[in-house]
CSV table of C-alpha atoms in Angstrom, one decimal:
chain,number,residue,atom,x,y,z
A,1,MET,CA,22.0,17.3,-6.0
A,2,THR,CA,18.7,17.0,-4.3
A,3,ASP,CA,17.7,13.5,-3.1
A,4,THR,CA,14.2,12.9,-4.4
A,5,ARG,CA,13.7,9.6,-2.7
A,6,PRO,CA,10.7,9.5,-0.3
A,7,ASN,CA,10.8,9.1,3.4
A,8,VAL,CA,8.9,6.1,4.6
A,9,LEU,CA,6.9,5.8,7.8
A,10,PHE,CA,5.9,2.2,8.6
A,11,LEU,CA,3.3,1.5,11.3
A,12,LEU,CA,3.0,-2.2,12.2
A,13,THR,CA,0.4,-3.6,14.6
A,14,ASP,CA,0.3,-6.9,16.3
A,15,GLN,CA,-2.6,-9.3,15.7
A,16,GLU,CA,-4.9,-6.8,13.9
A,17,ARG,CA,-7.6,-8.4,11.7
A,18,ALA,CA,-8.1,-7.2,8.2
A,19,ASP,CA,-11.8,-6.9,8.6
A,20,LEU,CA,-11.2,-4.1,11.2
A,21,LEU,CA,-10.0,-1.8,8.4
A,22,ALA,CA,-11.7,-3.2,5.2
A,23,PRO,CA,-14.0,-0.7,3.6
A,24,ASP,CA,-17.0,-3.1,4.3
A,25,GLY,CA,-15.5,-4.2,7.6
A,26,LEU,CA,-16.4,-4.3,11.3
A,27,PRO,CA,-18.2,-1.4,13.1
A,28,VAL,CA,-15.0,-0.1,14.8
A,29,GLU,CA,-14.0,3.6,15.0
A,30,THR,CA,-10.8,3.9,13.0
A,31,PRO,CA,-11.0,7.4,11.4
A,32,ASN,CA,-7.3,7.8,11.0
A,33,LEU,CA,-6.5,4.5,9.4
A,34,ASP,CA,-9.6,5.0,7.3
A,35,ARG,CA,-8.2,8.3,6.2
A,36,LEU,CA,-5.0,6.5,5.2
A,37,ARG,CA,-7.0,4.0,3.2
A,38,GLU,CA,-9.1,6.6,1.5
A,39,GLU,CA,-6.0,8.6,0.5
A,40,GLY,CA,-3.9,5.6,-0.4
A,41,THR,CA,-4.1,2.1,-1.8
A,42,TRP,CA,-5.9,-0.6,0.1
A,43,PHE,CA,-4.7,-4.2,-0.7
A,44,ASP,CA,-7.9,-6.2,-0.2
A,45,ARG,CA,-6.1,-9.6,-0.5
A,46,ALA,CA,-3.1,-9.2,1.7
A,47,TYR,CA,-1.9,-12.2,3.7
A,48,THR,CA,0.8,-13.0,6.2
A,49,PRO,CA,3.3,-15.7,5.2
A,50,VAL,CA,2.8,-17.2,8.7
A,51,SER,CA,0.6,-16.5,11.7
A,52,ILE,CA,3.4,-16.4,14.4
A,53,CYS,CA,5.0,-13.1,15.5
A,54,THR,CA,8.7,-13.9,15.2
A,55,SER,CA,8.3,-15.9,11.9
A,56,ALA,CA,6.3,-13.2,10.3
A,57,ARG,CA,8.6,-10.3,11.4
A,58,ALA,CA,11.6,-12.3,10.1
A,59,SER,CA,9.9,-12.8,6.7
A,60,LEU,CA,9.2,-9.1,6.6
A,61,LEU,CA,12.8,-8.2,7.2
A,62,THR,CA,14.2,-10.7,4.7
A,63,GLY,CA,11.6,-11.2,2.0
A,64,LEU,CA,11.7,-15.0,2.6
A,65,TYR,CA,9.3,-17.6,3.8
A,66,PRO,CA,10.1,-19.1,7.3
A,67,HIS,CA,11.6,-22.3,6.0
A,68,ALA,CA,14.3,-20.2,4.3
A,69,HIS,CA,15.2,-17.8,7.2
A,70,GLY,CA,14.8,-20.5,9.8
A,71,MET,CA,12.8,-18.5,12.4
A,72,LEU,CA,10.0,-21.2,12.5
A,73,ASN,CA,8.5,-20.3,15.9
A,74,ASN,CA,8.7,-17.5,18.5
A,75,SER,CA,12.2,-16.6,19.5
A,76,HIS,CA,11.4,-15.9,23.2
A,77,GLU,CA,10.1,-19.3,23.9
A,78,ALA,CA,12.1,-22.0,25.6
A,79,ASP,CA,11.6,-24.3,22.6
A,80,ALA,CA,12.7,-21.7,20.0
A,81,ILE,CA,14.1,-23.5,16.9
A,82,ARG,CA,16.4,-20.4,16.4
A,83,THR,CA,17.0,-17.7,19.0
A,84,ASP,CA,18.3,-15.2,16.3
A,85,LEU,CA,18.0,-14.5,12.6
A,86,PRO,CA,21.1,-15.8,10.7
A,87,GLU,CA,23.6,-13.1,10.2
A,88,ASP,CA,24.3,-13.8,6.5
A,89,LEU,CA,20.7,-12.9,5.4
A,90,PRO,CA,20.3,-9.5,3.9
A,91,THR,CA,17.5,-7.4,5.4
A,92,PHE,CA,15.8,-4.2,4.2
A,93,GLY,CA,17.1,-2.2,7.1
A,94,GLU,CA,20.7,-2.9,6.3
A,95,ARG,CA,20.2,-2.4,2.6
A,96,LEU,CA,18.4,1.0,3.2
A,97,ALA,CA,21.2,2.1,5.5
A,98,GLU,CA,23.7,1.3,2.9
A,99,ALA,CA,21.7,3.3,0.4
A,100,GLY,CA,21.9,6.3,2.6
A,101,TYR,CA,18.7,6.3,4.6
A,102,GLU,CA,18.5,7.4,8.2
A,103,ASN,CA,16.6,4.4,9.9
A,104,THR,CA,14.9,4.6,13.2
A,105,TYR,CA,12.8,2.1,15.0
A,106,ALA,CA,10.4,2.1,18.0
A,107,GLY,CA,8.5,-0.6,19.7
A,108,LYS,CA,8.3,-4.4,19.5
A,109,TRP,CA,11.1,-6.2,17.9
A,110,HIS,CA,10.7,-10.0,18.7
A,111,VAL,CA,13.0,-11.3,16.0
A,112,GLY,CA,15.7,-12.6,18.3
A,113,GLN,CA,17.1,-12.8,21.8
A,114,THR,CA,20.5,-11.2,21.3
A,115,ARG,CA,20.5,-9.1,18.1
A,116,GLY,CA,18.1,-6.2,18.1
A,117,PRO,CA,17.2,-3.5,15.5
A,118,GLU,CA,20.7,-1.9,15.8
A,119,SER,CA,22.2,-5.1,14.3
A,120,PHE,CA,19.9,-4.5,11.2
A,121,GLY,CA,20.5,-1.0,10.2
A,122,PHE,CA,18.3,0.9,12.7
A,123,GLU,CA,18.7,3.3,15.6
A,124,TYR,CA,16.5,1.9,18.3
A,125,PHE,CA,14.3,4.4,20.3
A,126,GLY,CA,12.9,1.8,22.8
A,127,GLY,CA,9.4,0.9,23.7
A,128,SER,CA,9.2,-2.9,23.6
A,129,ASP,CA,8.3,-5.1,26.6
A,130,ASP,CA,10.4,-7.5,28.7
A,131,HIS,CA,8.3,-10.5,27.7
A,132,HIS,CA,9.4,-10.4,24.1
A,133,ASP,CA,12.5,-8.3,24.1
A,134,GLU,CA,14.0,-8.2,27.6
A,135,ALA,CA,17.3,-6.5,26.6
A,136,LEU,CA,15.6,-3.7,24.6
A,137,ASP,CA,13.2,-1.9,27.0
A,138,THR,CA,14.4,0.9,29.3
A,139,ARG,CA,12.8,4.1,28.1
A,140,TYR,CA,9.1,3.3,28.7
A,141,LYS,CA,9.7,2.6,32.4
A,142,ARG,CA,11.5,5.9,32.8
A,143,TYR,CA,8.7,7.7,30.9
A,144,LYS,CA,6.0,6.3,33.1
A,145,GLU,CA,8.0,7.2,36.2
A,146,SER,CA,8.3,10.8,34.9
A,147,LEU,CA,4.4,11.0,34.8
A,148,ASP,CA,4.3,10.1,38.5
A,149,VAL,CA,1.3,7.7,38.1
A,150,GLU,CA,0.3,5.0,40.4
A,151,GLU,CA,1.1,1.4,39.7
A,152,GLU,CA,-1.3,-0.1,37.1
A,153,THR,CA,-4.2,-2.3,38.3
A,154,VAL,CA,-6.6,-4.2,36.1
A,155,GLU,CA,-10.3,-4.2,36.6
A,156,ASP,CA,-13.0,-6.4,35.0
A,157,ALA,CA,-10.3,-8.9,34.2
A,158,VAL,CA,-11.1,-12.1,32.2
A,159,TYR,CA,-8.8,-15.0,32.4
A,160,ALA,CA,-8.3,-18.1,30.3
A,161,ASP,CA,-7.9,-21.5,32.1
A,162,ASP,CA,-4.5,-22.3,30.8
A,163,GLY,CA,-3.7,-24.8,33.5
A,164,ALA,CA,-1.1,-22.5,35.1
A,165,GLY,CA,-3.1,-20.2,37.3
A,166,GLY,CA,-5.0,-18.5,34.5
A,167,MET,CA,-3.8,-16.2,31.7
A,168,LEU,CA,-5.1,-12.6,31.6
A,169,VAL,CA,-7.0,-12.1,28.4
A,170,SER,CA,-8.7,-8.7,28.8
A,171,GLY,CA,-9.5,-5.9,31.3
A,172,THR,CA,-9.6,-2.2,32.0
A,173,SER,CA,-6.3,-0.5,32.9
A,174,SER,CA,-6.2,2.0,35.7
A,175,LEU,CA,-3.6,4.1,33.8
A,176,PRO,CA,-4.6,7.3,31.9
A,177,PRO,CA,-4.1,6.9,28.3
A,178,GLU,CA,-0.9,9.1,28.2
A,179,ALA,CA,0.8,6.6,30.6
A,180,THR,CA,0.3,3.5,28.4
A,181,ARG,CA,2.9,1.9,26.2
A,182,THR,CA,0.6,2.5,23.2
A,183,TYR,CA,0.6,6.3,23.8
A,184,PHE,CA,4.3,6.2,24.5
A,185,LEU,CA,5.1,4.6,21.2
A,186,ALA,CA,3.3,7.3,19.4
A,187,GLU,CA,5.4,9.8,21.4
A,188,LEU,CA,8.6,8.1,20.3
A,189,THR,CA,7.4,8.3,16.7
A,190,ILE,CA,6.5,12.0,16.9
A,191,GLU,CA,10.0,12.5,18.5
A,192,ALA,CA,11.6,10.9,15.5
A,193,ILE,CA,9.5,13.1,13.1
A,194,GLU,CA,10.4,16.3,15.1
A,195,ARG,CA,14.1,15.4,15.2
A,196,ARG,CA,14.1,14.9,11.5
A,197,ALA,CA,12.2,18.1,10.8
A,198,GLU,CA,14.4,20.3,13.1
A,199,GLY,CA,17.8,18.7,12.9
A,200,GLY,CA,18.9,18.8,9.3
A,201,GLU,CA,21.2,21.2,7.5
A,202,GLY,CA,23.3,20.8,4.4
A,203,ASP,CA,23.8,17.1,3.4
A,204,ASP,CA,22.0,15.8,6.5
A,205,ALA,CA,18.8,17.7,5.5
A,206,ASP,CA,18.7,16.0,2.3
A,207,THR,CA,19.0,12.5,3.6
A,208,PRO,CA,15.7,10.5,3.5
A,209,PHE,CA,14.5,8.7,6.5
A,210,PHE,CA,12.8,5.4,7.2
A,211,HIS,CA,11.0,5.1,10.5
A,212,ARG,CA,9.3,1.9,11.9
A,213,THR,CA,7.0,1.8,14.8
A,214,ASP,CA,5.7,-1.6,16.0
A,215,PHE,CA,2.7,-1.3,18.3
A,216,LEU,CA,2.3,-4.2,20.8
A,217,GLY,CA,-1.5,-4.2,20.3
A,218,PRO,CA,-4.1,-5.1,19.7
A,219,HIS,CA,-2.5,-8.3,20.8
A,220,HIS,CA,-3.9,-9.8,24.0
A,221,PRO,CA,-4.2,-9.2,26.8
A,222,TYR,CA,-6.7,-6.7,25.6
A,223,VAL,CA,-6.1,-4.4,28.6
A,224,VAL,CA,-6.9,-0.8,27.7
A,225,PRO,CA,-7.6,2.5,29.6
A,226,GLU,CA,-10.8,4.5,29.7
A,227,PRO,CA,-12.6,5.8,27.7
A,228,TYR,CA,-11.6,2.9,25.3
A,229,ALA,CA,-12.3,0.1,27.7
A,230,SER,CA,-16.0,0.9,27.7
A,231,MET,CA,-16.4,2.4,24.3
A,232,TYR,CA,-18.1,-0.7,22.8
A,233,ASP,CA,-21.0,-2.4,24.4
A,234,PRO,CA,-20.6,-6.2,24.5
A,235,GLU,CA,-24.4,-6.6,24.4
A,236,GLU,CA,-24.4,-4.9,21.0
A,237,ILE,CA,-21.8,-7.2,19.5
A,238,GLU,CA,-23.3,-10.1,17.5
A,239,PRO,CA,-21.6,-13.5,17.4
A,240,TRP,CA,-19.2,-14.0,14.5
A,241,PRO,CA,-20.8,-16.2,11.7
A,242,SER,CA,-17.9,-18.6,12.3
A,243,TYR,CA,-18.9,-18.9,15.9
A,244,ALA,CA,-21.3,-21.6,14.6
A,245,GLU,CA,-18.2,-23.9,14.4
A,246,THR,CA,-18.9,-27.5,15.4
A,247,PHE,CA,-15.4,-28.9,14.5
A,248,GLU,CA,-17.2,-31.7,12.5
A,249,GLY,CA,-15.0,-32.9,9.7
A,250,LYS,CA,-12.1,-30.6,10.8
A,251,PRO,CA,-8.6,-31.6,11.9
A,252,ARG,CA,-8.7,-32.9,15.5
A,253,VAL,CA,-6.2,-30.1,16.6
A,254,HIS,CA,-8.9,-27.5,16.0
A,255,GLU,CA,-11.1,-28.6,18.9
A,256,GLU,CA,-8.1,-29.6,21.0
A,257,TYR,CA,-6.8,-26.0,20.6
A,258,THR,CA,-9.7,-24.5,22.4
A,259,ARG,CA,-8.7,-26.6,25.5
A,260,TYR,CA,-5.0,-25.8,25.1
A,261,ARG,CA,-5.7,-22.1,25.1
A,262,GLY,CA,-8.0,-22.4,28.0
A,263,VAL,CA,-11.2,-21.0,26.3
A,264,GLU,CA,-13.2,-24.2,25.8
A,265,ASP,CA,-15.9,-23.0,28.3
A,266,PHE,CA,-16.1,-19.4,27.0
A,267,ASP,CA,-19.7,-18.6,26.0
A,268,TRP,CA,-20.6,-15.8,23.6
A,269,GLU,CA,-21.2,-13.4,26.5
A,270,THR,CA,-17.6,-13.8,27.5
A,271,TRP,CA,-16.3,-13.6,24.0
A,272,ALA,CA,-18.3,-10.4,23.4
A,273,GLU,CA,-16.6,-8.8,26.4
A,274,LEU,CA,-13.3,-9.7,25.0
A,275,VAL,CA,-14.2,-8.4,21.5
A,276,ALA,CA,-15.4,-5.1,23.0
A,277,LYS,CA,-12.0,-4.6,24.6
A,278,TYR,CA,-10.2,-5.7,21.4
A,279,TYR,CA,-12.3,-3.1,19.5
A,280,GLY,CA,-11.4,-0.4,22.1
A,281,PHE,CA,-7.7,-1.4,21.8
A,282,VAL,CA,-7.9,-0.8,18.0
A,283,THR,CA,-9.6,2.6,18.4
A,284,PHE,CA,-6.9,3.5,20.9
A,285,ILE,CA,-4.2,2.7,18.5
A,286,ASP,CA,-6.0,4.5,15.8
A,287,ASP,CA,-6.0,7.7,17.8
A,288,GLN,CA,-2.2,7.4,18.2
A,289,VAL,CA,-1.9,7.0,14.4
A,290,GLY,CA,-3.9,10.2,14.2
A,291,ARG,CA,-1.3,12.0,16.4
A,292,ILE,CA,1.5,10.7,14.3
A,293,LEU,CA,-0.1,11.8,11.0
A,294,ASP,CA,-0.8,15.2,12.4
A,295,ALA,CA,2.9,15.5,13.4
A,296,LEU,CA,3.9,14.7,9.8
A,297,GLU,CA,1.6,17.5,8.6
A,298,THR,CA,2.6,20.0,11.2
A,299,HIS,CA,6.3,19.6,10.3
A,300,GLY,CA,5.6,19.8,6.5
A,301,LEU,CA,6.7,16.1,5.9
A,302,ASP,CA,3.5,14.6,4.8
A,303,GLU,CA,3.9,15.3,1.0
A,304,GLU,CA,7.3,13.6,0.9
A,305,THR,CA,6.7,10.7,3.2
A,306,VAL,CA,5.1,7.3,2.2
A,307,VAL,CA,3.0,5.9,5.0
A,308,VAL,CA,2.5,2.1,5.2
A,309,HIS,CA,0.3,0.4,7.7
A,310,ALA,CA,0.1,-3.4,8.2
A,311,ALA,CA,-0.1,-6.1,10.8
A,312,ASP,CA,2.1,-9.2,11.3
A,313,HIS,CA,-1.0,-11.4,11.4
A,314,GLY,CA,-4.6,-11.4,12.5
A,315,ASP,CA,-6.5,-12.7,15.7
A,316,PHE,CA,-9.4,-15.0,16.2
A,317,THR,CA,-11.0,-13.2,19.2
A,318,GLY,CA,-13.7,-16.0,19.3
A,319,SER,CA,-14.0,-16.6,15.5
A,320,HIS,CA,-14.3,-20.5,15.1
A,321,ARG,CA,-14.5,-20.4,19.0
A,322,GLN,CA,-10.7,-19.9,19.0
A,323,PHE,CA,-8.3,-17.6,20.9
A,324,ASN,CA,-5.1,-16.0,19.7
A,325,LYS,CA,-3.7,-17.8,16.6
A,326,GLY,CA,-2.3,-21.3,16.0
A,327,PRO,CA,-2.5,-24.4,13.7
A,328,LEU,CA,-5.7,-23.1,12.0
A,329,MET,CA,-5.3,-21.3,8.7
A,330,TYR,CA,-8.5,-19.3,8.7
A,331,GLU,CA,-8.9,-15.9,7.2
A,332,GLN,CA,-9.1,-14.2,10.6
A,333,THR,CA,-5.4,-14.9,11.3
A,334,TYR,CA,-3.9,-15.1,7.8
A,335,ARG,CA,-5.6,-12.1,6.0
A,336,ILE,CA,-4.0,-8.9,7.2
A,337,PRO,CA,-4.7,-5.1,6.8
A,338,LEU,CA,-2.3,-3.4,4.3
A,339,VAL,CA,-2.6,0.2,3.2
A,340,VAL,CA,0.0,2.4,1.5
A,341,ARG,CA,-0.3,6.1,1.1
A,342,ASP,CA,2.4,7.3,-1.4
A,343,PRO,CA,2.0,11.1,-2.2
A,344,THR,CA,5.0,11.0,-4.4
A,345,ARG,CA,3.3,9.2,-7.3
A,346,GLU,CA,-0.1,8.5,-8.9
A,347,THR,CA,-1.6,5.5,-7.2
A,348,VAL,CA,-4.9,3.5,-7.4
A,349,GLY,CA,-7.4,3.3,-4.6
A,350,GLU,CA,-7.6,-0.4,-4.2
A,351,SER,CA,-5.9,-3.5,-5.5
A,352,ASP,CA,-7.4,-7.0,-5.4
A,353,ALA,CA,-4.1,-8.7,-6.3
A,354,PHE,CA,-2.9,-11.4,-3.9
A,355,VAL,CA,0.1,-9.9,-1.9
A,356,ARG,CA,2.0,-10.9,1.2
A,357,LEU,CA,3.4,-9.1,4.2
A,358,HIS,CA,7.0,-9.9,3.1
A,359,ASP,CA,6.4,-8.2,-0.3
A,360,LEU,CA,7.0,-5.0,1.6
A,361,MET,CA,10.7,-5.9,1.9
A,362,PRO,CA,11.5,-5.3,-1.8
A,363,THR,CA,9.0,-2.5,-1.9
A,364,PHE,CA,10.8,-0.6,0.7
A,365,LEU,CA,14.1,-1.1,-1.2
A,366,ASP,CA,12.5,0.1,-4.5
A,367,TRP,CA,11.4,3.3,-2.8
A,368,GLY,CA,14.9,3.8,-1.6
A,369,ASP,CA,16.6,2.9,-4.9
A,370,ALA,CA,18.5,0.2,-2.8
A,371,GLU,CA,19.8,-3.1,-4.0
A,372,VAL,CA,17.2,-5.8,-4.0
A,373,PRO,CA,18.8,-9.2,-3.0
A,374,ASP,CA,18.5,-12.1,-5.4
A,375,ARG,CA,16.2,-15.1,-4.8
A,376,LEU,CA,13.7,-13.5,-2.7
A,377,HIS,CA,10.2,-15.0,-2.0
A,378,ALA,CA,8.7,-11.6,-2.5
A,379,ARG,CA,7.9,-9.0,-5.1
A,380,SER,CA,7.7,-5.2,-5.0
A,381,LEU,CA,4.3,-3.7,-4.8
A,382,LEU,CA,5.1,-0.6,-6.8
A,383,PRO,CA,3.6,-1.8,-10.1
A,384,LEU,CA,0.4,-2.6,-8.3
A,385,LEU,CA,0.3,0.8,-6.6
A,386,SER,CA,0.6,2.4,-10.0
A,387,GLY,CA,-2.3,0.4,-11.3
A,388,GLU,CA,-0.3,-2.0,-13.4
A,389,ASP,CA,-1.4,-5.6,-13.8
A,390,PRO,CA,1.7,-7.6,-14.4
A,391,ASP,CA,1.0,-10.7,-16.5
A,392,ASP,CA,3.1,-12.9,-14.2
A,393,TRP,CA,1.5,-11.8,-10.9
A,394,PRO,CA,0.3,-14.9,-9.1
A,395,ASP,CA,-3.5,-15.5,-8.9
A,396,SER,CA,-3.1,-17.3,-5.6
A,397,VAL,CA,-1.2,-16.9,-2.3
A,398,TYR,CA,0.9,-19.4,-0.3
A,399,ALA,CA,1.4,-19.4,3.4
A,400,GLN,CA,2.9,-21.7,6.0
A,401,TYR,CA,2.8,-22.6,9.7
A,402,HIS,CA,5.4,-24.6,11.7
A,403,GLY,CA,4.0,-24.6,15.2
A,404,ASP,CA,4.5,-22.4,18.3
A,405,GLU,CA,5.0,-23.1,22.0
A,406,PHE,CA,2.8,-26.3,21.9
A,407,GLY,CA,5.2,-28.0,19.5
A,408,LEU,CA,5.9,-28.3,15.8
A,409,TYR,CA,3.0,-28.7,13.5
A,410,SER,CA,3.5,-28.5,9.7
A,411,GLN,CA,0.9,-26.8,7.6
A,412,ARG,CA,0.8,-25.3,4.1
A,413,MET,CA,-2.0,-23.2,2.6
A,414,LEU,CA,-3.0,-22.2,-0.9
A,415,ARG,CA,-5.6,-19.5,-1.3
A,416,THR,CA,-7.2,-18.7,-4.7
A,417,GLU,CA,-10.0,-16.4,-5.5
A,418,ARG,CA,-12.7,-19.0,-4.7
A,419,TYR,CA,-10.9,-21.9,-2.8
A,420,LYS,CA,-8.6,-22.5,0.0
A,421,PHE,CA,-6.7,-25.8,0.4
A,422,VAL,CA,-4.7,-26.6,3.7
A,423,TYR,CA,-2.2,-29.3,4.0
A,424,ASN,CA,-2.0,-30.6,7.6
A,425,GLY,CA,1.0,-32.8,8.3
A,426,PRO,CA,-0.3,-34.6,11.3
A,427,GLY,CA,-4.1,-34.4,10.5
A,428,ALA,CA,-6.8,-34.3,7.9
A,429,ASN,CA,-6.4,-31.8,5.1
A,430,GLU,CA,-8.9,-29.0,4.5
A,431,LEU,CA,-10.7,-27.6,1.5
A,432,TYR,CA,-13.1,-24.6,1.6
A,433,ASP,CA,-15.3,-23.2,-1.2
A,434,LEU,CA,-15.2,-19.6,-0.1
A,435,ARG,CA,-17.9,-18.5,-2.5
A,436,GLU,CA,-20.4,-20.9,-1.0
A,437,ASP,CA,-18.9,-21.0,2.5
A,438,PRO,CA,-17.1,-17.7,3.2
A,439,HIS,CA,-16.9,-18.5,6.9
A,440,GLU,CA,-15.0,-21.7,6.4
A,441,LEU,CA,-17.4,-24.0,8.3
A,442,ARG,CA,-17.6,-27.0,5.9
A,443,ASN,CA,-14.4,-29.0,5.2
A,444,LEU,CA,-14.9,-30.4,1.6
A,445,ALA,CA,-11.6,-32.2,1.4
A,446,GLU,CA,-13.4,-35.6,1.2
A,447,HIS,CA,-16.4,-34.5,-0.8
A,448,PRO,CA,-16.5,-36.3,-4.1
A,449,HIS,CA,-17.9,-33.3,-6.0
A,450,TYR,CA,-14.8,-31.4,-5.4
A,451,GLU,CA,-12.2,-34.1,-6.1
A,452,ASP,CA,-11.0,-32.6,-9.4
A,453,GLU,CA,-10.8,-29.2,-7.9
A,454,LYS,CA,-8.8,-30.5,-4.9
A,455,ARG,CA,-6.3,-32.2,-7.1
A,456,ARG,CA,-5.8,-29.0,-9.1
A,457,LEU,CA,-5.3,-27.0,-5.9
A,458,GLN,CA,-2.8,-29.7,-4.6
A,459,GLU,CA,-0.8,-29.4,-7.8
A,460,GLU,CA,-0.8,-25.6,-7.5
A,461,LEU,CA,0.4,-25.8,-3.9
A,462,VAL,CA,3.2,-28.1,-4.8
A,463,GLY,CA,4.2,-25.6,-7.5
A,464,TRP,CA,4.5,-22.9,-4.8
A,465,MET,CA,6.5,-25.3,-2.6
A,466,GLU,CA,8.9,-26.1,-5.5
A,467,GLU,CA,9.3,-22.4,-6.5
A,468,THR,CA,10.3,-21.4,-2.9
A,469,ALA,CA,12.4,-24.6,-2.3
A,470,ASP,CA,10.2,-25.6,0.6
A,471,PRO,CA,12.0,-28.7,2.0
A,472,LEU,CA,8.6,-30.5,2.4
A,473,CYS,CA,7.9,-30.3,-1.4
A,474,ARG,CA,9.2,-33.9,-1.9
A,475,TRP,CA,7.1,-35.3,0.9
A,476,VAL,CA,3.7,-33.5,0.7
A,477,PRO,CA,2.5,-34.9,-2.7
A,478,LYS,CA,3.0,-38.4,-1.4
A,479,THR,CA,0.4,-37.7,1.2
A,480,PHE,CA,-2.4,-36.5,-1.1
A,481,ARG,CA,-5.3,-38.8,-1.8
């Protein structure tokens, strides 16, 4: 009997802002991702559950918020709350493997120190770096050696004053594009596609595949090769509207964080140089996506393969005068790109429903007719892809933050169509009217005109916390004013 379940190709980026890919977004060349968006479904209100790499990736694997899977901060740091995902939590890789999928994986893992993709139902192809996944990376080094290129140097380097000798933020790589890890990850992905197209006979030929590639960019350092490094002119990049940030009325940690990250003294001229490299990085990745999509077509797999693109979270790149991500729940780091091209069914071109990164977990399982675990904090996107409007679909989205290497810092966020409310455990709460203030510059949490709205949002936030059994749900309401 022919297996009609689709193949799935999942392309995840690291710290890619949603406005890079949105139809009305930034002036960045992304023709291949644009093509995916135009041929598929763009989720305009997609959010990460948490803006920390390990935590978000663990949520993606499990369909749970961080408080439930326990990976509250980055697993590679010395102060990691957990170094590995608990073994008793079901993940989509394991469930797909049990359902008969051939699962492969390339690139960044960053969900634990000792248990890699092989422990979660995947064959790992390599490609991560030794900063995040020391035990996983061997193939890229051998690949680069095979090209006989000189050791990489970085020109035009910009450093942040992190108090420890300076942290590299951006620069131009001396490597040719084909010798970079970004290009290599596309090579591994194309290899997986070719192996699938050429290697199957009989029962093996009918087995659907799931392949996941996790690019390490456009996460900093924004070090990219030519021609991408000089593709965008810093002098033509206008300051973000949120660059007008004064920190007045904001939690104290916002201004302190610019000092912690070593960017307090960056002016717009410096930020524009960084943004130009970030844009170049995104276009470089987009070109690799193009190579991957071409390979799908060349091998006749495009009509039977769902392609999904998302990011684990966004990136400030100077928005609100901030670098990286952290205890600030602004749109630049919590809203993510999410596009799905499913050639196996009729789909809509855009959805404005609130969705989360970890909603992909049950979605992947639905495509694979695999068993969906009980008590998830996620819902399959398949009804939305088909244009359905479920009556019980939430009209808001809930997100968390627990801290990273600077220490624990509890935050909870509620985002509705018009408003955003942020609970800050150690500091002042935040309320933004996104219709009147789309760049989140004015904190209205103490404004008397918004008192009734604030209380309504607080109640809705507590409802999300109770529904997901968030352990802070008994404490947080006692702090509201």
